[in-house]
Short mmCIF file of C-alpha atoms in Angstrom, two decimals:
data_model
loop_
_atom_site.label_atom_id
_atom_site.label_comp_id
_atom_site.label_asym_id
_atom_site.label_seq_id
_atom_site.Cartn_x
_atom_site.Cartn_y
_atom_site.Cartn_z
CA MET A 1 21.33 10.15 -5.97
CA ASN A 2 18.34 11.35 -8.02
CA ASP A 3 15.26 12.22 -6.00
CA ALA A 4 12.02 13.56 -7.46
CA ARG A 5 10.17 13.73 -4.16
CA ARG A 6 8.43 16.87 -3.01
CA TYR A 7 7.17 17.47 0.50
CA CYS A 8 3.92 18.88 1.84
CA ASN A 9 3.90 20.21 5.38
CA LEU A 10 0.86 19.17 7.38
CA PRO A 11 -0.97 21.57 9.70
CA SER A 12 0.72 21.69 13.08
CA PRO A 13 -0.68 20.17 15.13
CA PHE A 14 -2.05 17.42 12.89
CA PRO A 15 -4.72 15.55 14.89
CA MET A 16 -4.84 11.76 14.62
CA LYS A 17 -8.06 9.74 14.55
CA ARG A 18 -7.26 7.56 17.54
CA GLY A 19 -5.89 10.38 19.67
CA GLY A 20 -2.64 12.29 19.85
CA GLU A 21 -1.22 14.67 17.29
CA LEU A 22 1.87 15.32 15.19
CA HIS A 23 3.82 18.54 15.09
CA SER A 24 5.83 19.76 12.09
CA ALA A 25 4.87 16.64 10.13
CA HIS A 26 4.94 16.21 6.36
CA VAL A 27 4.26 13.73 3.58
CA ALA A 28 6.36 13.02 0.51
CA TYR A 29 4.88 12.89 -2.97
CA GLU A 30 5.88 12.81 -6.63
CA THR A 31 4.07 14.06 -9.73
CA TRP A 32 4.15 13.37 -13.46
CA GLY A 33 2.49 15.19 -16.35
CA GLU A 34 1.05 18.70 -16.35
CA LEU A 35 -1.88 20.07 -14.40
CA SER A 36 -4.43 21.57 -16.78
CA ALA A 37 -5.43 25.23 -16.59
CA ALA A 38 -8.82 24.17 -15.23
CA ARG A 39 -7.08 21.87 -12.70
CA ASP A 40 -9.45 19.08 -13.72
CA ASN A 41 -7.04 16.33 -14.83
CA ALA A 42 -5.49 15.33 -11.50
CA LEU A 43 -5.20 11.62 -10.69
CA LEU A 44 -4.05 10.50 -7.24
CA ILE A 45 -2.56 7.10 -6.47
CA LEU A 46 -2.57 5.77 -2.89
CA THR A 47 -0.17 2.87 -2.34
CA GLY A 48 0.04 -0.43 -0.54
CA LEU A 49 1.88 -0.77 2.76
CA SER A 50 5.49 -0.59 1.63
CA PRO A 51 5.78 1.27 -1.73
CA SER A 52 7.18 4.76 -1.92
CA ALA A 53 5.80 7.73 -3.85
CA HIS A 54 8.09 6.75 -6.74
CA ALA A 55 5.45 4.98 -8.81
CA THR A 56 7.24 5.54 -12.12
CA SER A 57 10.39 7.09 -13.52
CA SER A 58 10.85 10.73 -14.52
CA SER A 59 13.57 13.01 -15.82
CA GLU A 60 14.36 13.93 -12.21
CA ASP A 61 14.54 10.31 -11.09
CA PRO A 62 14.99 7.82 -13.97
CA GLU A 63 14.96 4.82 -11.63
CA PRO A 64 12.02 2.55 -12.52
CA GLY A 65 9.09 2.94 -10.12
CA TRP A 66 6.94 0.30 -8.47
CA TRP A 67 4.21 0.70 -11.17
CA GLU A 68 6.53 1.60 -14.03
CA ALA A 69 4.67 -0.43 -16.66
CA MET A 70 1.35 1.21 -15.81
CA ILE A 71 2.19 4.94 -15.75
CA GLY A 72 3.73 7.12 -18.44
CA PRO A 73 3.20 8.58 -21.90
CA GLY A 74 0.86 6.33 -23.88
CA LYS A 75 0.49 3.84 -21.01
CA ALA A 76 -2.73 2.92 -19.19
CA ILE A 77 -2.32 5.90 -16.88
CA ASP A 78 -1.24 8.32 -19.61
CA THR A 79 0.85 11.18 -18.28
CA GLN A 80 0.23 13.08 -21.52
CA ARG A 81 -3.39 13.43 -20.38
CA TRP A 82 -3.32 13.08 -16.61
CA PHE A 83 -1.49 14.98 -13.91
CA VAL A 84 -0.52 12.01 -11.77
CA ILE A 85 0.24 12.33 -8.06
CA CYS A 86 1.49 9.55 -5.80
CA VAL A 87 1.63 10.28 -2.07
CA ASN A 88 3.77 8.28 0.33
CA SER A 89 1.60 7.22 3.26
CA LEU A 90 1.87 9.05 6.53
CA GLY A 91 3.70 6.60 8.81
CA SER A 92 5.92 5.26 6.01
CA ASP A 93 9.67 5.75 6.13
CA LYS A 94 9.88 6.58 2.40
CA GLY A 95 9.93 10.31 3.04
CA SER A 96 6.85 10.94 5.16
CA THR A 97 6.75 11.52 8.90
CA CYS A 98 6.89 8.11 10.59
CA PRO A 99 8.08 6.40 13.79
CA ALA A 100 11.69 6.78 12.60
CA SER A 101 11.28 10.56 12.25
CA ILE A 102 12.52 13.01 14.85
CA ASP A 103 9.95 14.17 17.37
CA PRO A 104 10.49 17.95 17.58
CA ALA A 105 9.45 17.88 21.24
CA THR A 106 12.32 15.58 22.27
CA GLY A 107 14.90 15.74 19.48
CA GLN A 108 14.81 11.94 19.38
CA ALA A 109 13.13 9.49 17.03
CA TYR A 110 9.49 8.88 17.86
CA ARG A 111 9.78 5.11 17.81
CA LEU A 112 6.80 3.79 19.82
CA SER A 113 5.83 7.24 21.06
CA PHE A 114 4.47 7.89 17.56
CA PRO A 115 0.68 8.31 17.93
CA GLU A 116 -1.56 5.41 16.98
CA LEU A 117 -1.96 5.51 13.22
CA ALA A 118 -5.22 4.96 11.30
CA LEU A 119 -5.74 4.82 7.57
CA GLU A 120 -8.03 7.81 8.02
CA ASP A 121 -4.88 9.73 9.03
CA VAL A 122 -3.18 8.53 5.84
CA ALA A 123 -6.19 9.71 3.84
CA ASN A 124 -6.36 13.11 5.53
CA ALA A 125 -2.64 13.73 5.00
CA ALA A 126 -2.96 12.82 1.31
CA HIS A 127 -5.92 15.17 0.95
CA ILE A 128 -3.87 18.00 2.40
CA ALA A 129 -1.12 17.28 -0.14
CA VAL A 130 -3.64 17.42 -2.99
CA THR A 131 -5.15 20.71 -1.85
CA HIS A 132 -1.60 22.03 -1.35
CA LEU A 133 -1.22 21.58 -5.12
CA GLY A 134 -4.29 23.75 -5.71
CA ILE A 135 -6.59 20.88 -6.62
CA GLN A 136 -10.12 20.96 -5.25
CA GLN A 137 -11.43 17.83 -6.96
CA LEU A 138 -9.57 14.81 -8.29
CA ALA A 139 -10.59 13.54 -11.71
CA CYS A 140 -9.75 10.06 -10.44
CA LEU A 141 -8.50 8.43 -7.25
CA ILE A 142 -6.76 5.07 -7.56
CA GLY A 143 -6.15 2.95 -4.48
CA CYS A 144 -4.14 -0.28 -4.51
CA SER A 145 -4.23 -2.84 -1.69
CA MET A 146 -3.91 -0.91 1.60
CA GLY A 147 -4.14 2.24 -0.51
CA GLY A 148 -7.59 1.15 -1.62
CA MET A 149 -8.76 1.25 1.98
CA SER A 150 -7.13 4.65 2.40
CA ALA A 151 -8.93 5.75 -0.78
CA LEU A 152 -12.31 4.71 0.63
CA ALA A 153 -11.53 6.76 3.75
CA TYR A 154 -10.45 9.71 1.56
CA MET A 155 -13.73 9.77 -0.35
CA LEU A 156 -15.84 9.28 2.75
CA LEU A 157 -14.08 11.95 4.81
CA HIS A 158 -13.85 14.51 2.00
CA PRO A 159 -17.16 14.54 0.12
CA GLY A 160 -17.01 16.11 -3.33
CA SER A 161 -13.22 15.84 -3.54
CA VAL A 162 -13.22 12.91 -6.01
CA ARG A 163 -15.11 12.52 -9.29
CA THR A 164 -14.23 8.92 -10.19
CA HIS A 165 -12.48 6.02 -8.49
CA ILE A 166 -10.53 2.89 -9.41
CA SER A 167 -10.38 0.34 -6.60
CA VAL A 168 -7.60 -2.22 -7.04
CA ASP A 169 -7.40 -5.45 -4.99
CA THR A 170 -8.56 -3.98 -1.71
CA ALA A 171 -11.24 -4.32 0.97
CA PRO A 172 -13.77 -2.28 2.94
CA GLN A 173 -12.53 -3.91 6.14
CA ALA A 174 -9.90 -6.44 7.16
CA GLN A 175 -11.15 -10.02 7.36
CA PRO A 176 -9.93 -12.47 10.04
CA PHE A 177 -7.46 -14.22 7.71
CA ALA A 178 -5.72 -10.94 6.81
CA ILE A 179 -5.70 -9.85 10.46
CA ALA A 180 -4.24 -13.20 11.51
CA ILE A 181 -1.41 -13.02 8.96
CA ARG A 182 -0.53 -9.43 9.84
CA SER A 183 -0.66 -10.32 13.54
CA LEU A 184 1.94 -13.04 12.95
CA GLN A 185 4.09 -10.62 10.95
CA ARG A 186 4.04 -8.11 13.79
CA GLU A 187 4.74 -10.84 16.33
CA ALA A 188 7.78 -12.01 14.37
CA ILE A 189 9.20 -8.48 14.46
CA ARG A 190 8.40 -7.86 18.12
CA LEU A 191 9.83 -11.20 19.26
CA ASP A 192 13.17 -10.51 17.60
CA PRO A 193 15.40 -9.57 20.58
CA HIS A 194 17.03 -6.86 18.48
CA TRP A 195 13.69 -5.09 18.10
CA ASN A 196 14.17 -4.09 21.74
CA GLU A 197 10.76 -2.43 22.22
CA GLY A 198 11.38 -0.39 19.09
CA HIS A 199 14.85 0.79 20.14
CA TYR A 200 16.98 -0.88 17.46
CA ASP A 201 19.80 0.59 15.40
CA ASN A 202 21.90 -0.52 12.42
CA ALA A 203 24.22 -2.55 14.63
CA ARG A 204 21.40 -4.33 16.46
CA TYR A 205 18.53 -4.57 13.99
CA PRO A 206 15.60 -7.05 13.91
CA ASP A 207 16.71 -8.67 10.65
CA THR A 208 15.29 -12.09 11.52
CA GLY A 209 11.89 -10.78 12.57
CA MET A 210 11.60 -8.58 9.49
CA SER A 211 12.67 -11.47 7.28
CA ILE A 212 9.97 -13.77 8.66
CA ALA A 213 7.37 -11.01 8.40
CA ARG A 214 8.23 -10.39 4.76
CA LYS A 215 8.17 -14.09 3.90
CA LEU A 216 4.72 -14.43 5.43
CA GLY A 217 3.59 -11.45 3.41
CA VAL A 218 4.99 -12.73 0.12
CA ILE A 219 3.30 -16.10 0.67
CA THR A 220 -0.10 -14.37 0.96
CA TYR A 221 0.57 -11.95 -1.93
CA ARG A 222 0.72 -14.82 -4.43
CA SER A 223 -1.51 -17.85 -4.98
CA ALA A 224 -0.94 -21.57 -4.52
CA MET A 225 -1.53 -21.89 -8.27
CA GLU A 226 1.47 -19.68 -8.98
CA TRP A 227 3.68 -21.38 -6.38
CA ASN A 228 2.89 -24.76 -7.96
CA GLY A 229 3.43 -23.60 -11.51
CA ARG A 230 6.56 -21.63 -10.76
CA PHE A 231 8.44 -23.87 -8.34
CA ALA A 232 6.69 -27.25 -8.06
CA ARG A 233 8.91 -29.40 -5.81
CA ILE A 234 12.17 -28.41 -7.46
CA ARG A 235 15.14 -28.76 -5.13
CA LEU A 236 18.20 -26.57 -4.98
CA ASP A 237 21.49 -27.89 -6.28
CA ALA A 238 23.57 -29.41 -3.51
CA GLU A 239 26.01 -26.48 -3.38
CA GLN A 240 23.11 -24.02 -2.95
CA ARG A 241 21.64 -25.75 0.09
CA ASP A 242 22.25 -24.78 3.69
CA GLU A 243 24.50 -27.02 5.77
CA ASP A 244 21.87 -26.84 8.51
CA PRO A 245 19.83 -30.07 8.30
CA PHE A 246 16.65 -27.99 8.53
CA GLY A 247 17.87 -25.26 6.20
CA ARG A 248 16.74 -24.29 2.70
CA GLU A 249 16.35 -27.26 0.37
CA PHE A 250 13.64 -26.23 -2.11
CA GLU A 251 13.71 -23.47 -4.71
CA VAL A 252 10.64 -21.83 -3.24
CA GLU A 253 12.49 -21.42 0.08
CA SER A 254 15.40 -19.75 -1.69
CA TYR A 255 13.00 -17.42 -3.51
CA LEU A 256 11.41 -16.32 -0.24
CA GLU A 257 14.82 -15.77 1.34
CA GLY A 258 15.98 -13.58 -1.53
CA HIS A 259 12.77 -11.54 -1.41
CA ALA A 260 13.13 -11.07 2.35
CA GLN A 261 16.77 -10.00 2.21
CA ARG A 262 16.01 -7.32 -0.38
CA PHE A 263 13.30 -5.93 1.90
CA VAL A 264 14.67 -6.24 5.44
CA ARG A 265 16.85 -3.15 5.56
CA ASN A 266 14.71 -1.16 3.14
CA PHE A 267 11.69 -0.60 5.36
CA ASP A 268 11.61 0.61 8.94
CA PRO A 269 10.32 -2.12 11.30
CA ASN A 270 8.30 0.27 13.46
CA SER A 271 6.71 1.79 10.36
CA TYR A 272 5.80 -1.73 9.31
CA LEU A 273 4.13 -2.35 12.67
CA TYR A 274 2.15 0.89 12.60
CA LEU A 275 0.89 0.57 9.01
CA SER A 276 0.09 -3.11 9.45
CA ARG A 277 -2.04 -2.41 12.52
CA ALA A 278 -3.71 0.53 10.75
CA SER A 279 -4.78 -1.90 8.02
CA ASP A 280 -6.34 -4.20 10.62
CA TRP A 281 -8.21 -1.35 12.29
CA PHE A 282 -9.79 0.05 9.15
CA ASP A 283 -13.48 -0.76 8.89
CA ILE A 284 -15.84 1.25 6.74
CA ALA A 285 -18.73 -0.30 8.67
CA GLU A 286 -17.85 2.17 11.46
CA TYR A 287 -19.40 4.83 9.24
CA GLY A 288 -22.52 2.79 8.46
CA HIS A 289 -23.79 1.84 11.93
CA GLY A 290 -22.05 -1.52 11.71
CA SER A 291 -22.91 -2.16 8.06
CA VAL A 292 -20.28 -2.22 5.30
CA LEU A 293 -22.94 -1.50 2.69
CA GLU A 294 -24.30 1.49 4.59
CA GLY A 295 -20.78 2.83 5.12
CA LEU A 296 -20.01 2.57 1.40
CA LYS A 297 -23.32 4.25 0.56
CA ARG A 298 -21.96 7.42 2.19
CA ILE A 299 -19.41 7.76 -0.64
CA HIS A 300 -20.76 9.83 -3.52
CA ILE A 301 -18.84 9.81 -6.80
CA GLU A 302 -19.86 9.69 -10.45
CA GLN A 303 -18.15 6.53 -11.70
CA ALA A 304 -16.01 3.71 -10.38
CA MET A 305 -14.16 0.63 -11.53
CA VAL A 306 -13.62 -2.10 -8.96
CA ILE A 307 -10.97 -4.67 -9.86
CA GLY A 308 -10.33 -7.92 -8.03
CA VAL A 309 -8.61 -11.18 -8.77
CA SER A 310 -10.08 -14.63 -8.14
CA THR A 311 -6.84 -16.00 -6.64
CA ASP A 312 -6.42 -13.25 -4.02
CA ILE A 313 -6.51 -14.84 -0.56
CA LEU A 314 -5.61 -11.64 1.32
CA PHE A 315 -8.38 -9.45 -0.13
CA PRO A 316 -10.85 -12.01 -1.55
CA LEU A 317 -12.97 -11.27 -4.59
CA GLU A 318 -16.16 -11.10 -2.54
CA GLN A 319 -14.76 -8.02 -0.81
CA GLN A 320 -14.34 -6.31 -4.18
CA GLU A 321 -17.95 -7.26 -4.91
CA GLN A 322 -18.97 -5.58 -1.64
CA ILE A 323 -17.25 -2.36 -2.69
CA ALA A 324 -18.86 -2.42 -6.12
CA GLU A 325 -22.31 -3.06 -4.63
CA GLY A 326 -21.93 -0.27 -2.08
CA LEU A 327 -20.69 2.36 -4.52
CA GLN A 328 -23.45 1.44 -6.95
CA ALA A 329 -26.05 1.71 -4.20
CA ALA A 330 -24.71 5.19 -3.48
CA GLY A 331 -25.45 6.22 -7.08
CA ALA A 332 -22.16 5.67 -8.92
CA ALA A 333 -21.96 4.00 -12.31
CA VAL A 334 -19.80 1.00 -11.40
CA GLU A 335 -17.83 -1.42 -13.57
CA PHE A 336 -16.79 -4.60 -11.79
CA VAL A 337 -13.81 -6.50 -13.19
CA ALA A 338 -12.97 -9.99 -11.88
CA LEU A 339 -9.65 -11.19 -13.26
CA ASN A 340 -8.37 -14.78 -13.24
CA SER A 341 -4.71 -13.91 -12.85
CA PRO A 342 -2.74 -16.73 -11.17
CA GLN A 343 -0.51 -14.28 -9.28
CA GLY A 344 -2.96 -13.62 -6.44
CA HIS A 345 -2.97 -10.32 -4.56
CA ASP A 346 0.19 -9.08 -6.27
CA ALA A 347 -1.36 -9.49 -9.72
CA PHE A 348 -1.77 -5.72 -10.10
CA LEU A 349 2.04 -5.45 -9.99
CA VAL A 350 2.66 -8.42 -12.28
CA ASP A 351 -0.26 -9.02 -14.65
CA ILE A 352 0.21 -5.64 -16.28
CA ASP A 353 -1.53 -6.52 -19.56
CA ASN A 354 -4.88 -7.34 -17.95
CA TYR A 355 -4.76 -4.54 -15.40
CA SER A 356 -3.64 -2.03 -18.04
CA ARG A 357 -6.53 -3.06 -20.26
CA ALA A 358 -9.04 -2.51 -17.46
CA ILE A 359 -7.56 0.67 -15.97
CA GLY A 360 -6.62 2.22 -19.30
CA GLY A 361 -10.03 1.44 -20.75
CA PHE A 362 -11.81 3.08 -17.83
CA LEU A 363 -9.66 6.21 -17.97
CA THR A 364 -10.05 6.50 -21.73
CA ARG A 365 -13.82 6.66 -21.29
CA LEU A 366 -13.68 9.56 -18.81
#
C-alpha cells in the first residue's frame, strides 16, 4: 500500500490545554511541491474532523486525496508555486496520536484515558510540525470547517507565524445548533452497547452508533435545497427496499446508508468523540474577555480571504462575516466571499469551480 505520510514527533511531554499531557506523541503530515530557498512559500492546510493528511495525490501515493481537484500543478493551490503541507489533526486516527494509540505508560490503547482534547492542542501540534520542517512563517494558512477553528487558534497562539489566511466554511465558536447536532452524534455512539465505555474491538464494534452519527452529520453537511433537487420524494425500487416495514423506502435513505457504511469502519469512534467535543469547546471569545470580535482582533496577519456559503446550516454565513469583521478590525486586508452553492457546508468539497476561483484568485495575488 502506498503511503506518503511523514511523522513529526511532539515534545515529550506535550501539555494539553485542558490538563494532562501526552508522551512520545506525534502527528502525521504530507507535503507537495518544493520549499523555496528562502522558505517563504509554505502553505499549510488544516482539515475538518475526519479527513486525513492525504489532501491530494502524489508520486508516493497516487490515490486521489480529499481535496484532489483543488491542489496540484496548475490548480487553485498550485504546487508548482507553493510548498503545501497538510497535517492530520492530533486526536485523529489517520496517523496522529489519538485515543486508539498505545499509551507508553501502560502498553495499552489510551481509549478514554486520552487527555481531554482542545483545538488549541491540534493547532499547537500542527505548529510544531511546521517548525520541524524549518519554516518560521507560513505564506498562507488555510483552514476548512473544524480546521478553520484550529487555524484561528494557530494564528492567535503563535503570533507572527502566518502572513495570510484563507478561512473556509468555519466559525469563531460553535453555535447551539452545531453543538446540539454533535451532542446527538456522540450520544448515538455512546449508547451503542458495543461502544462499551470505549472498550470496543473489531468483533464488537459500535457500527450502529457510528452509522447514526455519520447520517446526522451528512444531513447537516448539505442543504435542504440540495436534498430536494437531488432526491425529491423518489422511492426505491421494490427489490431495493428493506423487508422491515419501517426500513428504507426512499432514495435519500439509501444514500445516507451508503455514506454511513463507507465511513463506519474507517474512523475510530473514540477519536470521533474527542474531536467532536473539541469542536464544541472552541470559542475564540475566551481570548477576548467574552467577545468574539475582541478575540479575533488579537490575530495579526497581512491579508485574509473569508469564504462562506449561504446554505450552510452548520457554520452559518453570519459566522464567516464575524471572522471577516474581526480580522479586518485587527488590521488585515480582508476579502469576504459569500457563495450561493446549494451543497451547504460540504460545498468546499463539491463546488470546486467556485471555490477554486476564489482561493486560486487570492493566492495568485499574493
